[in-house]
């Protein structure tokens, strides 16, 4: 299997609300930056330490890491002591969800939008996961 081509990092202005790829910006700036960071790792992985090898771009493990990070509202409260909470999860715990019942779907829409800014969608034909639709991933 050959290594996918290197992709060009999108301009920050394109990722902001109102930018070319800013339709699904998350309400919490840190949460949105986290999604941007996870998508960047999928397309431009970097070693944890100098000289250490890294996975190739678009490696399934990197994509799985991104999918695992997407919120699962039905699991709020489970294992909270063992991980940092996102702003949307904290809001859910306090009884004021930030984004309604489609929190995971909205999060994945944003990840797909950022991936498109990198030049390749995450889901669907021509995507990193060509056999997975956005709706399938949100389940």
PDB file of C-alpha atoms in Angstrom, residues 13-59:
ATOM      1  CA  UNK A  13      -9.234  32.122   7.935  1.00  0.00           C
ATOM      2  CA  UNK A  14     -10.875  29.316   5.920  1.00  0.00           C
ATOM      3  CA  UNK A  15     -11.682  27.400   9.132  1.00  0.00           C
ATOM      4  CA  UNK A  16     -13.297  30.312  11.009  1.00  0.00           C
ATOM      5  CA  UNK A  17     -17.033  30.941  11.091  1.00  0.00           C
ATOM      6  CA  UNK A  18     -17.863  32.579   7.777  1.00  0.00           C
ATOM      7  CA  UNK A  19     -14.782  31.104   6.082  1.00  0.00           C
ATOM      8  CA  UNK A  20     -14.879  28.632   3.211  1.00  0.00           C
ATOM      9  CA  UNK A  21     -14.870  25.732   5.680  1.00  0.00           C
ATOM     10  CA  UNK A  22     -16.582  27.414   8.626  1.00  0.00           C
ATOM     11  CA  UNK A  23     -20.191  26.302   8.411  1.00  0.00           C
ATOM     12  CA  UNK A  24     -20.051  23.802  11.306  1.00  0.00           C
ATOM     13  CA  UNK A  25     -17.731  25.614  13.759  1.00  0.00           C
ATOM     14  CA  UNK A  26     -18.326  24.329  17.311  1.00  0.00           C
ATOM     15  CA  UNK A  27     -19.687  26.717  19.960  1.00  0.00           C
ATOM     16  CA  UNK A  28     -16.680  26.062  22.197  1.00  0.00           C
ATOM     17  CA  UNK A  29     -13.420  27.410  20.752  1.00  0.00           C
ATOM     18  CA  UNK A  30     -11.232  24.820  22.589  1.00  0.00           C
ATOM     19  CA  UNK A  31     -13.448  21.999  21.329  1.00  0.00           C
ATOM     20  CA  UNK A  32     -13.194  23.312  17.777  1.00  0.00           C
ATOM     21  CA  UNK A  33      -9.402  23.557  18.077  1.00  0.00           C
ATOM     22  CA  UNK A  34      -9.302  19.961  19.341  1.00  0.00           C
ATOM     23  CA  UNK A  35     -11.170  18.784  16.234  1.00  0.00           C
ATOM     24  CA  UNK A  36      -8.805  20.780  14.028  1.00  0.00           C
ATOM     25  CA  UNK A  37      -5.835  19.188  15.803  1.00  0.00           C
ATOM     26  CA  UNK A  38      -7.175  15.640  15.417  1.00  0.00           C
ATOM     27  CA  UNK A  39      -7.879  16.153  11.709  1.00  0.00           C
ATOM     28  CA  UNK A  40      -4.408  17.663  11.215  1.00  0.00           C
ATOM     29  CA  UNK A  41      -2.887  14.519  12.761  1.00  0.00           C
ATOM     30  CA  UNK A  42      -4.821  12.348  10.262  1.00  0.00           C
ATOM     31  CA  UNK A  43      -3.329  14.218   7.292  1.00  0.00           C
ATOM     32  CA  UNK A  44       0.027  15.386   8.682  1.00  0.00           C
ATOM     33  CA  UNK A  45       1.105  13.114  11.563  1.00  0.00           C
ATOM     34  CA  UNK A  46       4.150  14.150  13.548  1.00  0.00           C
ATOM     35  CA  UNK A  47       6.352  12.032  15.819  1.00  0.00           C
ATOM     36  CA  UNK A  48       5.816  12.393  19.565  1.00  0.00           C
ATOM     37  CA  UNK A  49       9.558  12.772  20.072  1.00  0.00           C
ATOM     38  CA  UNK A  50      12.335  13.794  17.667  1.00  0.00           C
ATOM     39  CA  UNK A  51      13.673  10.807  15.765  1.00  0.00           C
ATOM     40  CA  UNK A  52      10.664   8.659  16.606  1.00  0.00           C
ATOM     41  CA  UNK A  53       8.819   7.098  13.672  1.00  0.00           C
ATOM     42  CA  UNK A  54       5.242   8.075  12.954  1.00  0.00           C
ATOM     43  CA  UNK A  55       2.243   6.501  11.291  1.00  0.00           C
ATOM     44  CA  UNK A  56       1.652   7.392   7.629  1.00  0.00           C
ATOM     45  CA  UNK A  57      -0.987  10.004   6.749  1.00  0.00           C
ATOM     46  CA  UNK A  58      -4.569   8.687   6.739  1.00  0.00           C
ATOM     47  CA  UNK A  59      -3.586   5.609   8.753  1.00  0.00           C
TER      48      UNK A  59
END
